[in-house]
Coordinates of C-alpha atoms and ligand atoms in Angstrom, one line a residue:
M1 CA -95.5 60.5 -68.3
I2 CA -95.9 59.9 -72.0
R3 CA -95.5 56.6 -73.4
V4 CA -94.8 56.3 -77.0
V5 CA -96.2 53.2 -78.6
R6 CA -94.8 52.4 -82.0
R7 CA -96.5 50.0 -84.3
T8 CA -94.3 47.5 -85.9
G9 CA -93.9 48.4 -89.6
E10 CA -93.8 52.2 -88.7
L11 CA -90.5 54.0 -89.3
H12 CA -89.0 56.8 -87.4
C13 CA -88.5 59.4 -90.0
Y14 CA -86.9 62.7 -90.4
S15 CA -88.9 65.5 -92.1
G16 CA -89.1 65.4 -95.8
V17 CA -89.1 61.7 -96.1
V18 CA -92.5 60.1 -96.7
P19 CA -93.1 57.5 -93.9
H20 CA -92.9 54.1 -95.3
F21 CA -93.5 50.6 -94.1
R22 CA -90.3 49.3 -92.7
V23 CA -89.1 46.4 -94.9
M24 CA -86.9 44.1 -93.0
P25 CA -84.0 43.1 -95.1
E26 CA -84.3 39.4 -95.6
P27 CA -81.6 37.7 -93.5
E28 CA -79.1 35.9 -95.6
F29 CA -79.9 32.7 -93.9
H30 CA -82.5 32.0 -91.2
P31 CA -81.1 31.5 -87.7
R32 CA -80.6 27.9 -86.8
T33 CA -82.7 26.5 -83.9
A34 CA -81.5 22.9 -84.0
S35 CA -78.1 21.2 -83.9
Y36 CA -78.8 19.3 -87.1
Q37 CA -79.5 22.3 -89.3
A38 CA -76.8 22.9 -91.9
D39 CA -74.3 25.7 -91.5
P40 CA -74.4 27.4 -95.0
E41 CA -70.6 27.8 -94.8
R42 CA -70.1 24.1 -94.5
V43 CA -72.4 22.6 -97.1
A44 CA -70.4 20.9 -99.9
R45 CA -72.5 18.0 -101.2
V46 CA -76.2 17.6 -100.6
L47 CA -78.3 14.5 -100.9
L48 CA -81.7 15.7 -102.1
L49 CA -84.8 13.5 -101.6
Y50 CA -86.2 14.0 -105.1
S51 CA -89.7 13.1 -106.3
G52 CA -89.5 15.0 -109.7
G53 CA -92.4 17.2 -108.6
L54 CA -92.4 21.0 -108.6
D55 CA -91.0 21.6 -105.0
T56 CA -88.1 19.3 -105.3
S57 CA -87.2 20.3 -108.8
V58 CA -87.1 24.0 -107.9
M59 CA -85.1 22.9 -104.9
L60 CA -82.5 21.1 -107.0
K61 CA -81.6 24.4 -108.7
W62 CA -82.2 26.6 -105.6
I63 CA -79.7 24.7 -103.4
Q64 CA -77.0 24.8 -106.1
D65 CA -77.5 28.6 -106.4
R66 CA -78.0 29.4 -102.7
Y67 CA -75.5 27.0 -101.1
G68 CA -73.1 26.6 -104.0
A69 CA -73.3 22.9 -103.3
E70 CA -73.2 19.7 -105.4
I71 CA -76.4 17.7 -105.5
V72 CA -76.9 13.9 -105.5
T73 CA -80.6 13.0 -105.8
L74 CA -82.3 10.0 -104.2
T75 CA -85.7 8.8 -105.4
V76 CA -87.4 6.0 -103.6
D77 CA -89.9 3.7 -105.3
L78 CA -92.5 2.7 -102.7
G79 CA -95.1 1.6 -105.3
Q80 CA -96.4 5.0 -106.3
P81 CA -98.6 4.2 -109.2
G82 CA -97.9 5.6 -112.7
E83 CA -94.3 6.9 -112.1
D84 CA -91.6 6.7 -114.7
W85 CA -88.3 6.8 -112.8
G86 CA -86.3 7.2 -116.0
V87 CA -88.1 10.5 -116.6
V88 CA -87.6 11.6 -113.0
T89 CA -83.8 11.0 -113.0
G90 CA -83.5 12.5 -116.5
K91 CA -85.0 15.7 -115.2
A92 CA -82.7 15.7 -112.2
E93 CA -79.7 15.3 -114.5
Q94 CA -80.9 18.1 -116.7
L95 CA -81.2 20.3 -113.6
G96 CA -77.6 19.7 -112.7
A97 CA -77.6 16.7 -110.4
L98 CA -74.1 15.2 -110.1
E99 CA -75.5 11.8 -109.6
T100 CA -79.1 10.3 -109.4
V101 CA -80.0 7.3 -107.4
V102 CA -83.3 5.4 -107.6
L103 CA -84.0 2.7 -105.0
D104 CA -86.8 0.1 -105.4
A105 CA -87.8 -0.2 -101.7
R106 CA -91.2 -1.8 -102.2
E107 CA -90.3 -5.2 -100.7
E108 CA -88.7 -3.6 -97.6
F109 CA -91.5 -1.1 -97.2
A110 CA -94.1 -3.9 -97.3
R111 CA -92.3 -6.3 -95.1
D112 CA -90.7 -4.0 -92.4
Y113 CA -93.2 -1.1 -92.3
V114 CA -96.6 -2.1 -93.7
L115 CA -96.7 -5.6 -92.2
P116 CA -96.1 -4.3 -88.6
A117 CA -98.9 -1.8 -89.2
I118 CA -101.2 -4.6 -90.3
K119 CA -100.4 -6.6 -87.2
A120 CA -101.2 -3.5 -85.1
N121 CA -104.4 -2.8 -87.1
A122 CA -102.9 0.7 -87.4
L123 CA -105.3 3.5 -88.0
Y124 CA -104.5 7.0 -86.7
G125 CA -107.5 9.0 -85.6
G126 CA -109.7 6.1 -86.5
G127 CA -109.3 6.4 -90.2
Y128 CA -105.8 7.0 -91.5
P129 CA -103.8 3.9 -92.2
L130 CA -100.5 5.8 -92.0
F131 CA -99.0 5.1 -95.4
T132 CA -97.1 8.4 -95.5
A133 CA -96.0 8.1 -91.9
L134 CA -94.8 4.6 -92.5
A135 CA -92.8 5.6 -95.6
R136 CA -90.9 8.5 -94.0
P137 CA -88.6 6.6 -91.6
L138 CA -87.7 4.2 -94.4
I139 CA -86.9 7.1 -96.8
A140 CA -84.9 8.8 -94.1
K141 CA -82.9 5.6 -93.4
L142 CA -82.1 5.1 -97.1
A143 CA -81.1 8.7 -97.3
V144 CA -78.6 8.3 -94.5
E145 CA -77.1 5.2 -96.3
V146 CA -76.9 6.9 -99.7
A147 CA -75.6 10.1 -98.2
R148 CA -72.7 8.2 -96.6
E149 CA -72.0 6.2 -99.8
H150 CA -71.8 9.3 -101.9
G151 CA -69.9 11.5 -99.5
C152 CA -72.7 13.9 -98.8
D153 CA -72.5 16.1 -95.7
T154 CA -76.1 17.3 -95.8
I155 CA -79.5 15.9 -96.7
A156 CA -82.3 18.1 -98.2
H157 CA -86.0 17.4 -98.4
G158 CA -89.1 19.0 -99.6
C159 CA -91.1 19.0 -96.4
T160 CA -92.8 22.2 -95.3
G161 CA -92.6 23.7 -91.8
K162 CA -96.2 23.0 -91.1
G163 CA -96.4 19.3 -91.6
N164 CA -95.7 16.0 -90.0
D165 CA -93.2 14.8 -92.6
Q166 CA -90.5 17.2 -91.4
V167 CA -90.7 15.7 -87.9
R168 CA -90.5 12.2 -89.2
I169 CA -87.6 12.8 -91.6
D170 CA -85.5 15.2 -89.5
G171 CA -86.0 13.2 -86.4
T172 CA -85.1 9.9 -88.0
I173 CA -82.0 11.2 -89.7
A174 CA -80.8 13.0 -86.6
T175 CA -81.3 9.8 -84.6
L176 CA -79.5 7.6 -87.1
D177 CA -76.5 9.9 -87.9
P178 CA -75.9 12.9 -85.7
E179 CA -73.1 14.0 -88.0
L180 CA -75.3 14.6 -91.0
K181 CA -76.9 18.1 -91.4
L182 CA -80.3 19.0 -92.9
I183 CA -81.7 21.6 -95.2
A184 CA -85.5 22.0 -95.7
P185 CA -85.7 24.8 -98.3
V186 CA -89.5 25.2 -98.0
R187 CA -89.1 26.2 -94.4
E188 CA -86.8 29.1 -95.4
W189 CA -87.4 30.2 -98.9
S190 CA -90.7 31.9 -98.4
M191 CA -91.9 31.1 -101.9
G192 CA -95.6 30.2 -102.4
R193 CA -96.8 28.0 -105.2
D194 CA -97.0 30.9 -107.7
E195 CA -93.5 32.1 -106.9
E196 CA -92.2 28.6 -107.3
I197 CA -93.8 28.3 -110.7
A198 CA -92.3 31.7 -111.6
Y199 CA -88.9 30.5 -110.4
A200 CA -89.3 27.3 -112.4
R201 CA -90.1 29.3 -115.5
E202 CA -87.2 31.7 -115.0
H203 CA -84.8 28.8 -114.5
K204 CA -86.2 26.7 -117.3
I205 CA -87.3 23.9 -114.9
P206 CA -89.8 21.7 -116.7
I207 CA -93.1 21.4 -114.9
K208 CA -95.3 18.4 -115.3
G209 CA -98.7 19.5 -116.6
A210 CA -100.3 17.7 -113.7
S211 CA -98.3 19.3 -110.9
E212 CA -99.0 22.7 -112.2
G213 CA -102.6 21.8 -113.0
T214 CA -103.8 20.2 -109.8
P215 CA -104.4 22.4 -106.7
Y216 CA -103.8 19.4 -104.4
S217 CA -100.7 18.2 -102.6
I218 CA -100.5 14.5 -103.2
D219 CA -98.5 11.7 -101.6
D220 CA -98.9 8.0 -102.4
N221 CA -97.4 4.6 -102.2
L222 CA -98.6 1.0 -102.2
W223 CA -100.6 1.4 -99.0
G224 CA -102.5 4.5 -100.0
R225 CA -102.8 8.0 -101.4
S226 CA -103.5 11.3 -99.8
S227 CA -104.7 14.7 -101.1
E228 CA -104.4 17.9 -99.1
G229 CA -104.7 21.6 -99.7
G230 CA -106.6 23.8 -102.2
P231 CA -110.4 23.3 -102.1
I232 CA -110.0 20.5 -99.6
E233 CA -109.3 23.1 -97.0
D234 CA -112.8 24.4 -97.2
L235 CA -114.4 22.2 -94.5
S236 CA -117.9 23.2 -95.4
E237 CA -117.6 21.6 -98.9
P238 CA -117.8 18.0 -99.8
P239 CA -114.8 16.6 -101.7
R240 CA -114.7 17.4 -105.4
D241 CA -114.6 14.5 -107.7
D242 CA -111.3 15.5 -109.3
V243 CA -109.5 14.6 -106.0
F244 CA -110.0 10.9 -106.5
Q245 CA -107.6 9.6 -109.0
L246 CA -107.3 6.1 -107.6
V247 CA -110.6 4.8 -106.3
T248 CA -113.7 4.7 -108.4
R249 CA -116.6 6.7 -107.0
P250 CA -118.8 4.3 -105.1
E251 CA -121.8 5.4 -107.1
D252 CA -120.0 4.5 -110.3
A253 CA -118.7 1.1 -109.0
P254 CA -120.2 -2.1 -110.5
D255 CA -123.6 -3.2 -109.2
E256 CA -122.2 -6.8 -108.8
P257 CA -120.4 -7.4 -105.5
Q258 CA -117.1 -9.2 -105.5
L259 CA -116.1 -11.8 -102.9
L260 CA -112.4 -11.8 -102.1
R261 CA -110.8 -14.5 -99.8
V262 CA -107.8 -13.2 -97.9
G263 CA -105.5 -15.8 -96.4
F264 CA -103.2 -15.0 -93.4
E265 CA -100.3 -16.7 -91.7
R266 CA -99.3 -15.4 -88.3
G267 CA -100.9 -12.0 -89.1
C268 CA -99.3 -11.7 -92.5
P269 CA -101.5 -11.7 -95.6
V270 CA -100.2 -14.5 -97.8
S271 CA -102.9 -15.3 -100.4
L272 CA -105.9 -14.0 -102.3
D273 CA -108.6 -16.4 -103.4
G274 CA -106.3 -19.3 -102.5
E275 CA -103.4 -18.0 -104.7
A276 CA -100.2 -17.6 -102.7
L277 CA -98.7 -14.2 -103.4
G278 CA -95.7 -12.1 -102.2
L279 CA -96.7 -9.2 -100.0
V280 CA -96.1 -6.5 -102.5
E281 CA -98.1 -8.2 -105.2
L282 CA -100.8 -9.1 -102.8
L283 CA -101.2 -5.5 -101.7
E284 CA -101.3 -4.3 -105.3
R285 CA -103.9 -6.8 -106.2
A286 CA -106.0 -6.1 -103.2
A287 CA -105.8 -2.4 -104.1
E288 CA -106.9 -3.1 -107.6
A289 CA -110.0 -4.9 -106.4
G290 CA -110.8 -2.2 -103.9
R291 CA -110.4 0.6 -106.5
R292 CA -112.8 -1.1 -108.8
H293 CA -115.4 -1.3 -106.1
G294 CA -115.1 2.2 -104.7
V295 CA -113.5 1.0 -101.5
G296 CA -111.3 2.9 -99.1
I297 CA -112.3 6.6 -99.5
V298 CA -111.8 8.5 -96.2
D299 CA -112.6 12.2 -95.5
H300 CA -110.4 12.8 -92.4
I301 CA -110.0 15.7 -90.0
E302 CA -106.6 15.1 -88.4
D303 CA -104.5 16.4 -85.5
R304 CA -101.0 17.0 -86.8
I305 CA -98.0 16.7 -84.5
V306 CA -97.3 20.4 -84.8
G307 CA -100.7 21.4 -83.4
L308 CA -102.6 22.2 -86.6
K309 CA -105.8 20.5 -87.6
V310 CA -106.0 19.5 -91.2
R311 CA -108.4 17.8 -93.6
D312 CA -107.0 14.9 -95.7
L313 CA -108.8 13.0 -98.4
Y314 CA -107.5 9.4 -98.4
E315 CA -107.8 6.6 -101.0
V316 CA -106.7 3.5 -99.2
P317 CA -108.3 0.5 -101.1
A318 CA -105.6 -2.1 -100.0
A319 CA -105.6 -1.0 -96.4
A320 CA -109.4 -1.0 -96.2
I321 CA -109.6 -4.6 -97.3
I322 CA -106.5 -6.0 -95.6
L323 CA -107.1 -4.3 -92.2
S324 CA -110.8 -5.3 -92.2
A325 CA -109.9 -8.9 -92.9
H326 CA -107.1 -9.0 -90.4
R327 CA -109.2 -7.5 -87.6
E328 CA -111.9 -10.1 -88.3
L329 CA -109.5 -13.0 -88.1
E330 CA -107.8 -11.7 -85.0
K331 CA -111.2 -11.4 -83.3
L332 CA -111.9 -15.0 -84.1
V333 CA -108.7 -16.6 -82.8
S334 CA -108.1 -14.3 -79.8
T335 CA -109.7 -14.5 -76.3
I336 CA -112.1 -11.9 -75.0
H337 CA -109.2 -10.5 -72.9
Q338 CA -106.8 -10.3 -75.7
N339 CA -109.4 -8.6 -77.9
N340 CA -110.4 -6.1 -75.2
F341 CA -106.8 -5.2 -74.5
K342 CA -105.1 -5.0 -77.8
G343 CA -106.9 -1.8 -79.0
T344 CA -105.2 0.4 -76.4
L345 CA -101.8 -0.7 -77.6
E346 CA -102.8 -0.3 -81.2
S347 CA -103.7 3.3 -80.8
H348 CA -100.4 3.9 -79.0
W349 CA -98.6 2.2 -81.9
A350 CA -100.4 4.3 -84.4
Y351 CA -99.6 7.5 -82.5
L352 CA -95.9 6.8 -82.3
T353 CA -95.8 6.0 -86.0
Y354 CA -97.8 9.1 -86.9
A355 CA -95.6 11.3 -84.7
G356 CA -92.4 10.3 -86.4
L357 CA -91.1 8.2 -83.5
W358 CA -90.6 5.1 -85.5
L359 CA -87.2 4.5 -83.8
E360 CA -88.6 5.1 -80.3
P361 CA -87.8 2.0 -78.2
L362 CA -91.4 1.7 -77.1
R363 CA -92.4 1.0 -80.7
G364 CA -90.1 -2.0 -80.6
D365 CA -91.7 -3.2 -77.4
L366 CA -95.1 -2.8 -78.8
D367 CA -94.1 -4.7 -82.0
A368 CA -92.9 -7.6 -79.8
F369 CA -96.4 -7.6 -78.3
M370 CA -98.1 -7.4 -81.7
D371 CA -96.0 -10.3 -83.1
S372 CA -97.0 -12.4 -80.1
A373 CA -100.6 -11.4 -80.4
N374 CA -100.5 -12.5 -84.1
E375 CA -99.0 -15.9 -83.5
F376 CA -102.2 -17.7 -84.2
V377 CA -103.7 -15.2 -86.7
T378 CA -103.7 -17.8 -89.4
G379 CA -106.7 -18.6 -91.6
E380 CA -109.0 -17.0 -94.2
I381 CA -111.5 -14.2 -94.2
T382 CA -113.8 -13.6 -97.2
V383 CA -114.8 -10.0 -97.6
K384 CA -117.6 -8.7 -99.8
L385 CA -116.7 -5.6 -101.8
Y386 CA -119.6 -3.6 -103.0
R387 CA -120.0 0.1 -103.9
G388 CA -117.6 1.5 -101.3
S389 CA -118.1 -1.1 -98.5
V390 CA -115.9 -4.0 -97.3
T391 CA -117.8 -6.5 -95.3
P392 CA -116.4 -9.7 -93.8
V393 CA -118.9 -12.5 -94.8
A394 CA -117.1 -15.8 -94.2
R395 CA -114.3 -17.0 -91.9
S396 CA -112.1 -20.0 -91.2
S397 CA -109.1 -20.7 -89.1
P398 CA -107.5 -23.8 -87.5
Y399 CA -107.2 -21.6 -84.4
A400 CA -110.7 -20.2 -84.2
L401 CA -111.9 -20.2 -80.6
Y402 CA -115.2 -21.3 -81.8
D403 CA -117.0 -24.6 -81.3
R404 CA -120.1 -24.9 -83.2
S405 CA -121.5 -27.7 -81.1
L406 CA -121.1 -25.5 -78.0
A407 CA -122.4 -22.3 -79.5
S408 CA -125.2 -23.8 -81.6
F409 CA -128.7 -22.6 -81.0
G410 CA -130.1 -26.0 -82.0
E411 CA -127.9 -28.2 -79.8
S412 CA -128.7 -29.0 -76.2
G413 CA -125.1 -28.0 -75.2
G414 CA -122.7 -31.0 -74.7
N415 CA -120.1 -29.7 -72.4
F416 CA -121.7 -26.3 -72.1
S417 CA -124.1 -26.6 -69.2
Q418 CA -127.1 -24.3 -69.7
A419 CA -128.3 -25.4 -66.3
A420 CA -125.2 -23.9 -64.7
S421 CA -125.7 -20.5 -66.2
P422 CA -127.9 -19.0 -63.4
G423 CA -125.1 -19.6 -60.8
F424 CA -122.7 -17.8 -63.1
I425 CA -125.1 -14.9 -63.6
E426 CA -125.6 -14.5 -59.9
L427 CA -121.9 -14.2 -59.2
F428 CA -121.1 -12.2 -62.3
T429 CA -123.7 -9.5 -61.5
L430 CA -123.0 -9.5 -57.8
Q431 CA -121.3 -6.0 -57.6
S432 CA -123.8 -4.3 -59.9
R433 CA -126.7 -5.7 -58.0
L434 CA -125.2 -4.7 -54.7
A435 CA -124.5 -1.1 -55.9
H436 CA -128.1 -0.7 -56.9
R437 CA -129.5 -2.1 -53.7
I438 CA -127.2 -0.1 -51.4
R439 CA -127.8 3.2 -53.2
R440 CA -131.6 2.6 -53.4
D441 CA -131.7 1.9 -49.6
K442 CA -129.6 5.0 -48.7
D443 CA -131.7 7.3 -50.9
G444 CA -134.7 5.8 -49.4
Ligands
LIG1 N1 -101.7 13.7 -93.1 C1 -100.9 12.6 -93.6 C2 -99.7 12.5 -92.7 O1 -99.3 13.4 -92.1 C3 -100.6 12.6 -95.0 C4 -99.6 13.7 -95.4 C5 -99.4 13.7 -96.9 N2 -98.1 14.2 -97.1 C6 -97.9 15.0 -98.1 N3 -96.6 15.4 -98.2 N4 -98.8 15.5 -98.9 O2 -99.1 11.4 -92.7

């Protein structure tokens, strides 16, 4: 028996025709694999999540051409430094947007997303304070609201098919409004960066010098900034200096340390150096101090939801300061049992948030725990900022579980009976001593 094995890409050919690699005709539209994906026939008006960068600008044109749809853009201000929203919306109008909406969501982001993360000391993978992951469910929620207001049947976003953000945005929108459909052009248009730039040139889409010039994919808000891609993907190389646009390199930071006193009420940061501040302003000022002192640079290997590992370079000056102060205060006012237990729930909280399951009921359950655990997290922590480090150096709280007269080295003890300690030690070590004795005896 003869088995014919045909390699993909080979063509059955009749004589006279030079064999050629088979080129699959590009399907008109990719097959849909989920209920929420838009049916191209039924897309009339699209709400596009628009940042003004290369991807979403190309998209603005591409969706109009490809789907013959009207576009409303939504841009969400989450405290991205240095953005001019007038310029962003002007660009959207120029590219044919029917309407442009900009929402200032900084307060809501800080209060309803960053604050729960502070209470949960949230760090994914031990280093990532989740600023992107926290922003996505809010952006998705606002997109649903604006889409309804403006009669859009579909929401479009610039997430790729390799990242976490698509999971967070698709998942949240599909949860909030099962009627709305989604388009993620990057998952289907098979353009790389160079093709996108060519498309932009061809369609007279203005490109910011920066977005064309930088090889990195950037995302930022008031809780941090990330860079991915380009040279960062070479794990054998240390980060290049041009990555860091927010935080001063620690070696260039001032040689004078700064002390910063962070005040908390029930786990919420409320003051800096005694001055009462709203949360947004407080986070901005903390970030400013951290930036100056080279604080909050993280070189992070991360497990994405979709299975890939990726390297991210983070600049998180506010998070580095606030989380370190918060953790320190919590440690002071909580019991040994509370302190030992909370970490397991914190890592679960961080995972759910990272994985785009912000609306998962378990997150609500965990938040109830975090609120309760923060009930007495009131007081002040002084941190020292110096050349890349944040170190708690002074603490005070009306709820500190600390009694100097009991703990003091120099005091005889008061209510703490040193004479009673041997009895405690005997019982406390009972099982350990027993295990050693029995095993020693059995082994001879
Ligand atoms: N790795 C981080 C996350 O998944 C940051 C992603 C940054 N996003 C971006 N679009 N560049 O949350």
